[in-house]
């Protein structure tokens, strides 16, 4: 029983960890370990104790899965719960497929009891490690495919016009960007400073070069004497680790979103300048508010 428990504890921990990655819900390792221990205990008792067939039914297993997800991830909404539960089953199927592939090639024996498959492996540790390696490769490939397709779907070319200057760059439609100018309620596009600096006046560039975009006194002094005074905006925002952030924004002449026959011109918009890199590989340099698409 102890060996069976430990094996399932490791596998369940990894399944829940992968579930966390797929569902993008961060939880502590302790909570994952608790959920894994519950699942491992259930399997060990189900296989080794007689008269437990009722707990091996589909309904019982569904209830167990729901309980593990509720305890590990504590989703607040039904939609979030179902999403995490679905990712849990996807992760489980990936692990099961990898394990059965090696079982087949290794020609191992085993038995089925109460709906649970238990396998005898001559080189159990080796097969387990190989299975985990295969799962790691599959998960990595799936994540890269999903991320790349998601980005391609939501990447759009945009043009930003300031006076006689036009900046062209790629933007990601970011569903998490719900920023609006508090005075005019115009939607905000977040753009990297380095992508837009050439069209900014020298005094405005100095704010970002010296990393003083959070110094309100300095910003007020510079902006009050700038030719861009009428364009100036201050946009409050909240993000992880920063409850009261301020984004410097400017009103462009207009922006153009999309390409060819799908081009869309927008004037009622504010460009918020971010002094950080938005994409590691520079696949995009701006974040579009979904309202603009």
CSV table of C-alpha atoms in Angstrom, one decimal:
chain,number,residue,atom,x,y,z
A,1,UNK,CA,0.0,0.0,0.0
A,2,UNK,CA,2.8,2.4,0.8
A,3,UNK,CA,4.5,1.9,-2.6
A,4,UNK,CA,1.1,2.4,-4.4
A,5,UNK,CA,0.4,5.5,-2.3
A,6,UNK,CA,3.8,7.1,-3.1
A,7,UNK,CA,3.5,6.3,-6.8
A,8,UNK,CA,0.1,7.9,-7.1
A,9,UNK,CA,1.1,10.8,-4.9
A,10,UNK,CA,3.9,11.7,-7.3
A,11,UNK,CA,1.7,11.3,-10.4
A,12,UNK,CA,-1.2,13.2,-8.9
A,13,UNK,CA,1.1,16.0,-7.9
A,14,UNK,CA,2.4,16.3,-11.4
A,15,UNK,CA,-1.1,16.1,-12.9
A,16,UNK,CA,-2.3,18.9,-10.7
A,17,UNK,CA,0.8,20.9,-11.4
A,18,UNK,CA,0.2,20.6,-15.2
A,19,UNK,CA,-3.5,21.4,-14.6
A,20,UNK,CA,-2.3,24.6,-12.9
A,21,UNK,CA,-0.2,25.5,-16.0
A,22,UNK,CA,-3.0,24.8,-18.5
A,23,UNK,CA,-5.7,26.6,-16.6
A,24,UNK,CA,-3.4,29.5,-15.6
A,25,UNK,CA,-4.5,29.3,-12.0
A,26,UNK,CA,-1.6,29.6,-9.6
A,27,UNK,CA,-1.7,27.7,-6.3
A,28,UNK,CA,0.9,26.8,-3.8
A,29,UNK,CA,2.9,23.5,-3.8
A,30,UNK,CA,1.3,22.7,-0.4
A,31,UNK,CA,-2.2,22.8,-1.8
A,32,UNK,CA,-1.2,20.7,-4.8
A,33,UNK,CA,0.4,18.2,-2.4
A,34,UNK,CA,-2.8,18.0,-0.3
A,35,UNK,CA,-4.9,17.4,-3.4
A,36,UNK,CA,-2.4,14.7,-4.6
A,37,UNK,CA,-2.5,13.0,-1.2
A,38,UNK,CA,-6.3,12.8,-1.3
A,39,UNK,CA,-6.3,11.2,-4.7
A,40,UNK,CA,-3.4,8.8,-3.8
A,41,UNK,CA,-5.2,7.7,-0.6
A,42,UNK,CA,-8.4,7.0,-2.5
A,43,UNK,CA,-6.7,4.9,-5.1
A,44,UNK,CA,-4.7,2.9,-2.6
A,45,UNK,CA,-7.8,2.1,-0.5
A,46,UNK,CA,-9.9,1.3,-3.6
A,47,UNK,CA,-7.5,-1.3,-4.9
A,48,UNK,CA,-6.4,-3.0,-1.7
A,49,UNK,CA,-9.5,-3.2,0.3
A,50,UNK,CA,-12.3,-5.6,-0.7
A,51,UNK,CA,-16.0,-4.6,-1.0
A,52,UNK,CA,-15.2,-1.1,-2.3
A,53,UNK,CA,-16.7,-1.4,-5.8
A,54,UNK,CA,-19.2,1.4,-5.2
A,55,UNK,CA,-16.4,3.8,-4.9
A,56,UNK,CA,-15.0,2.8,-8.3
A,57,UNK,CA,-18.0,3.9,-10.2
A,58,UNK,CA,-17.9,6.8,-12.7
A,59,UNK,CA,-20.0,8.9,-10.4
A,60,UNK,CA,-17.7,8.3,-7.5
A,61,UNK,CA,-14.7,9.2,-9.6
A,62,UNK,CA,-16.3,12.3,-10.9
A,63,UNK,CA,-17.1,13.4,-7.3
A,64,UNK,CA,-13.5,12.6,-6.3
A,65,UNK,CA,-12.2,14.7,-9.2
A,66,UNK,CA,-14.5,17.6,-8.3
A,67,UNK,CA,-13.4,17.4,-4.7
A,68,UNK,CA,-9.7,17.4,-5.5
A,69,UNK,CA,-10.2,20.5,-7.7
A,70,UNK,CA,-12.3,22.3,-5.1
A,71,UNK,CA,-9.7,21.6,-2.4
A,72,UNK,CA,-6.6,22.4,-4.5
A,73,UNK,CA,-7.7,25.4,-6.6
A,74,UNK,CA,-10.8,26.7,-4.6
A,75,UNK,CA,-12.4,28.3,-7.7
A,76,UNK,CA,-14.9,31.0,-6.8
A,77,UNK,CA,-17.2,30.7,-9.9
A,78,UNK,CA,-18.8,27.7,-11.6
A,79,UNK,CA,-17.2,28.6,-14.9
A,80,UNK,CA,-13.7,28.7,-13.4
A,81,UNK,CA,-14.4,25.4,-11.6
A,82,UNK,CA,-15.5,23.7,-14.9
A,83,UNK,CA,-12.5,25.1,-16.7
A,84,UNK,CA,-10.0,23.8,-14.2
A,85,UNK,CA,-11.8,20.4,-14.0
A,86,UNK,CA,-11.6,20.1,-17.8
A,87,UNK,CA,-7.8,20.9,-17.7
A,88,UNK,CA,-7.5,18.3,-14.9
A,89,UNK,CA,-8.9,15.6,-17.2
A,90,UNK,CA,-6.8,16.7,-20.1
A,91,UNK,CA,-3.7,16.4,-18.0
A,92,UNK,CA,-4.7,13.0,-16.6
A,93,UNK,CA,-5.3,11.7,-20.2
A,94,UNK,CA,-1.8,12.9,-21.2
A,95,UNK,CA,-0.2,11.1,-18.3
A,96,UNK,CA,-2.2,8.0,-18.8
A,97,UNK,CA,-1.4,7.9,-22.5
A,98,UNK,CA,2.3,8.2,-21.8
A,99,UNK,CA,2.2,5.5,-19.2
A,100,UNK,CA,0.3,3.0,-21.2
A,101,UNK,CA,2.6,3.5,-24.2
A,102,UNK,CA,5.5,2.4,-22.2
A,103,UNK,CA,3.5,-0.4,-20.6
A,104,UNK,CA,2.7,-1.7,-24.1
A,105,UNK,CA,6.3,-1.6,-25.3
A,106,UNK,CA,7.6,-3.1,-22.0
A,107,UNK,CA,4.9,-5.9,-22.1
A,108,UNK,CA,4.2,-5.5,-18.4
A,109,UNK,CA,1.5,-7.4,-16.5
A,110,UNK,CA,-1.1,-6.2,-14.0
A,111,UNK,CA,-4.7,-6.4,-13.0
A,112,UNK,CA,-7.9,-4.3,-12.8
A,113,UNK,CA,-9.7,-3.9,-9.5
A,114,UNK,CA,-12.7,-1.6,-8.7
A,115,UNK,CA,-12.1,0.2,-12.0
A,116,UNK,CA,-8.5,1.0,-11.3
A,117,UNK,CA,-5.6,-0.4,-13.4
A,118,UNK,CA,-2.6,-1.6,-11.4
A,119,UNK,CA,0.5,-2.6,-13.4
A,120,UNK,CA,3.5,-4.7,-12.5
A,121,UNK,CA,6.7,-3.3,-14.1
A,122,UNK,CA,10.1,-5.1,-13.9
A,123,UNK,CA,11.8,-1.7,-14.1
A,124,UNK,CA,9.1,0.4,-12.4
A,125,UNK,CA,11.3,3.4,-11.7
A,126,UNK,CA,12.7,3.5,-15.2
A,127,UNK,CA,9.3,3.4,-16.8
A,128,UNK,CA,8.0,6.0,-14.4
A,129,UNK,CA,10.8,8.4,-15.2
A,130,UNK,CA,10.5,7.8,-19.0
A,131,UNK,CA,6.7,8.4,-18.8
A,132,UNK,CA,7.3,11.7,-17.0
A,133,UNK,CA,9.9,12.7,-19.5
A,134,UNK,CA,7.4,12.0,-22.3
A,135,UNK,CA,4.7,13.9,-20.5
A,136,UNK,CA,7.0,16.9,-20.1
A,137,UNK,CA,7.8,17.0,-23.8
A,138,UNK,CA,4.1,16.7,-24.8
A,139,UNK,CA,3.0,19.4,-22.4
A,140,UNK,CA,5.7,21.7,-23.5
A,141,UNK,CA,4.8,21.2,-27.2
A,142,UNK,CA,1.1,21.7,-26.4
A,143,UNK,CA,1.7,24.9,-24.5
A,144,UNK,CA,3.9,26.3,-27.3
A,145,UNK,CA,1.3,25.5,-29.9
A,146,UNK,CA,-1.6,27.0,-27.9
A,147,UNK,CA,0.3,30.1,-27.1
A,148,UNK,CA,1.5,30.6,-30.7
A,149,UNK,CA,-1.9,30.1,-32.1
A,150,UNK,CA,-3.5,32.4,-29.5
A,151,UNK,CA,-1.0,35.1,-30.3
A,152,UNK,CA,-1.3,34.8,-34.0
A,153,UNK,CA,-5.1,35.0,-33.7
A,154,UNK,CA,-5.0,38.2,-31.6
A,155,UNK,CA,-2.0,40.0,-33.2
A,156,UNK,CA,-2.9,43.0,-35.3
A,157,UNK,CA,-0.8,45.7,-37.0
A,158,UNK,CA,-1.5,49.2,-35.9
A,159,UNK,CA,-0.4,52.7,-37.0
A,160,UNK,CA,-0.2,55.5,-34.5
A,161,UNK,CA,-0.1,59.1,-35.8
A,162,UNK,CA,1.4,62.0,-33.9
A,163,UNK,CA,1.4,65.3,-35.9
A,164,UNK,CA,3.5,64.4,-39.0
A,165,UNK,CA,4.9,61.2,-37.6
A,166,UNK,CA,3.5,57.6,-38.0
A,167,UNK,CA,4.7,54.6,-36.0
A,168,UNK,CA,3.8,51.1,-37.2
A,169,UNK,CA,4.0,48.2,-34.9
A,170,UNK,CA,2.3,44.9,-33.9
A,171,UNK,CA,-0.2,44.9,-31.1
A,172,UNK,CA,-1.7,42.1,-29.1
A,173,UNK,CA,-5.5,42.2,-28.4
A,174,UNK,CA,-5.3,41.9,-24.6
A,175,UNK,CA,-8.5,40.9,-22.9
A,176,UNK,CA,-6.9,42.0,-19.6
A,177,UNK,CA,-6.5,45.5,-20.8
A,178,UNK,CA,-9.6,47.4,-19.7
A,179,UNK,CA,-7.9,50.7,-19.1
A,180,UNK,CA,-9.8,54.0,-19.8
A,181,UNK,CA,-8.8,57.6,-19.5
A,182,UNK,CA,-10.6,58.7,-16.3
A,183,UNK,CA,-11.5,62.1,-17.8
A,184,UNK,CA,-12.8,61.2,-21.2
A,185,UNK,CA,-13.4,57.5,-20.7
A,186,UNK,CA,-11.5,56.8,-24.0
A,187,UNK,CA,-9.9,53.3,-24.2
A,188,UNK,CA,-6.2,53.0,-23.7
A,189,UNK,CA,-3.6,51.3,-25.9
A,190,UNK,CA,-0.4,50.4,-23.9
A,191,UNK,CA,2.8,50.9,-26.0
A,192,UNK,CA,6.4,50.3,-25.2
A,193,UNK,CA,8.4,53.4,-24.8
A,194,UNK,CA,11.2,52.2,-27.1
A,195,UNK,CA,8.7,51.6,-29.8
A,196,UNK,CA,7.3,55.1,-29.8
A,197,UNK,CA,10.1,57.3,-28.4
A,198,UNK,CA,11.0,58.7,-31.9
A,199,UNK,CA,7.8,60.7,-32.1
A,200,UNK,CA,7.9,62.0,-28.5
A,201,UNK,CA,9.2,65.4,-27.7
A,202,UNK,CA,12.7,65.5,-26.2
A,203,UNK,CA,11.4,66.7,-22.8
A,204,UNK,CA,9.0,63.8,-22.6
A,205,UNK,CA,11.7,61.3,-23.6
A,206,UNK,CA,13.8,62.5,-20.7
A,207,UNK,CA,11.1,61.4,-18.3
A,208,UNK,CA,11.5,57.8,-19.5
A,209,UNK,CA,15.2,57.8,-20.0
A,210,UNK,CA,15.7,58.8,-16.4
A,211,UNK,CA,13.0,56.3,-15.3
A,212,UNK,CA,11.0,59.1,-13.6
A,213,UNK,CA,7.6,58.1,-15.0
A,214,UNK,CA,6.4,57.6,-11.4
A,215,UNK,CA,7.6,61.0,-10.1
A,216,UNK,CA,4.4,63.0,-10.3
A,217,UNK,CA,6.1,66.3,-9.4
A,218,UNK,CA,8.7,65.9,-12.1
A,219,UNK,CA,6.0,64.9,-14.6
A,220,UNK,CA,3.8,67.8,-13.8
A,221,UNK,CA,6.7,70.2,-14.2
A,222,UNK,CA,7.8,68.8,-17.5
A,223,UNK,CA,4.3,68.5,-19.0
A,224,UNK,CA,3.3,72.0,-18.0
A,225,UNK,CA,6.1,73.4,-20.1
A,226,UNK,CA,5.7,71.0,-23.0
A,227,UNK,CA,4.1,71.6,-26.3
A,228,UNK,CA,2.2,68.4,-25.7
A,229,UNK,CA,0.4,69.8,-22.6
A,230,UNK,CA,-3.1,69.4,-24.2
A,231,UNK,CA,-2.3,65.8,-25.2
A,232,UNK,CA,-1.2,64.8,-21.7
A,233,UNK,CA,-3.1,62.2,-19.6
A,234,UNK,CA,-2.5,60.4,-16.4
A,235,UNK,CA,-4.1,56.9,-16.3
A,236,UNK,CA,-4.4,55.0,-12.9
A,237,UNK,CA,-4.0,51.3,-13.1
A,238,UNK,CA,-3.7,48.2,-10.9
A,239,UNK,CA,-1.5,45.2,-11.6
A,240,UNK,CA,0.1,42.3,-9.7
A,241,UNK,CA,2.3,43.8,-6.9
A,242,UNK,CA,1.2,47.3,-7.7
A,243,UNK,CA,-2.1,48.6,-6.4
A,244,UNK,CA,-1.8,52.3,-7.3
A,245,UNK,CA,0.2,52.6,-10.5
A,246,UNK,CA,0.2,55.6,-12.8
A,247,UNK,CA,0.6,55.4,-16.6
A,248,UNK,CA,1.6,58.4,-18.6
A,249,UNK,CA,-0.7,58.7,-21.6
A,250,UNK,CA,-1.0,61.0,-24.7
A,251,UNK,CA,-3.8,61.6,-27.1
A,252,UNK,CA,-2.6,60.8,-30.7
A,253,UNK,CA,-4.1,62.3,-33.8
A,254,UNK,CA,-5.5,58.9,-34.7
A,255,UNK,CA,-4.7,55.3,-34.9
A,256,UNK,CA,-5.3,52.7,-37.6
A,257,UNK,CA,-6.0,49.1,-36.6
A,258,UNK,CA,-5.8,46.1,-39.0
A,259,UNK,CA,-4.7,45.7,-42.6
A,260,UNK,CA,-6.0,45.7,-46.1
A,261,UNK,CA,-9.8,45.8,-46.3
A,262,UNK,CA,-10.2,45.3,-42.5
A,263,UNK,CA,-8.5,48.6,-41.6
A,264,UNK,CA,-10.2,50.7,-38.9
A,265,UNK,CA,-9.4,54.3,-38.0
A,266,UNK,CA,-9.9,55.5,-34.4
A,267,UNK,CA,-9.5,59.0,-33.0
A,268,UNK,CA,-11.0,58.6,-29.6
A,269,UNK,CA,-8.2,56.7,-28.0
A,270,UNK,CA,-5.3,57.3,-25.6
A,271,UNK,CA,-1.8,55.9,-25.9
A,272,UNK,CA,-0.3,54.8,-22.5
A,273,UNK,CA,3.5,54.5,-22.5
A,274,UNK,CA,5.1,51.6,-20.7
A,275,UNK,CA,8.8,51.7,-19.9
A,276,UNK,CA,9.1,47.9,-20.1
A,277,UNK,CA,9.3,45.2,-22.7
A,278,UNK,CA,5.9,43.7,-23.3
A,279,UNK,CA,7.0,40.6,-25.3
A,280,UNK,CA,10.2,38.6,-24.8
A,281,UNK,CA,10.8,38.1,-28.6
A,282,UNK,CA,9.3,41.4,-29.6
A,283,UNK,CA,6.4,39.6,-31.3
A,284,UNK,CA,4.3,42.6,-30.3
A,285,UNK,CA,5.0,46.0,-28.8
A,286,UNK,CA,1.6,47.2,-27.8
A,287,UNK,CA,-1.5,45.9,-26.0
A,288,UNK,CA,-4.8,46.8,-27.6
A,289,UNK,CA,-8.0,47.3,-25.6
A,290,UNK,CA,-10.6,44.8,-26.9
A,291,UNK,CA,-13.1,47.6,-27.3
A,292,UNK,CA,-11.1,48.9,-30.2
A,293,UNK,CA,-11.3,45.8,-32.3
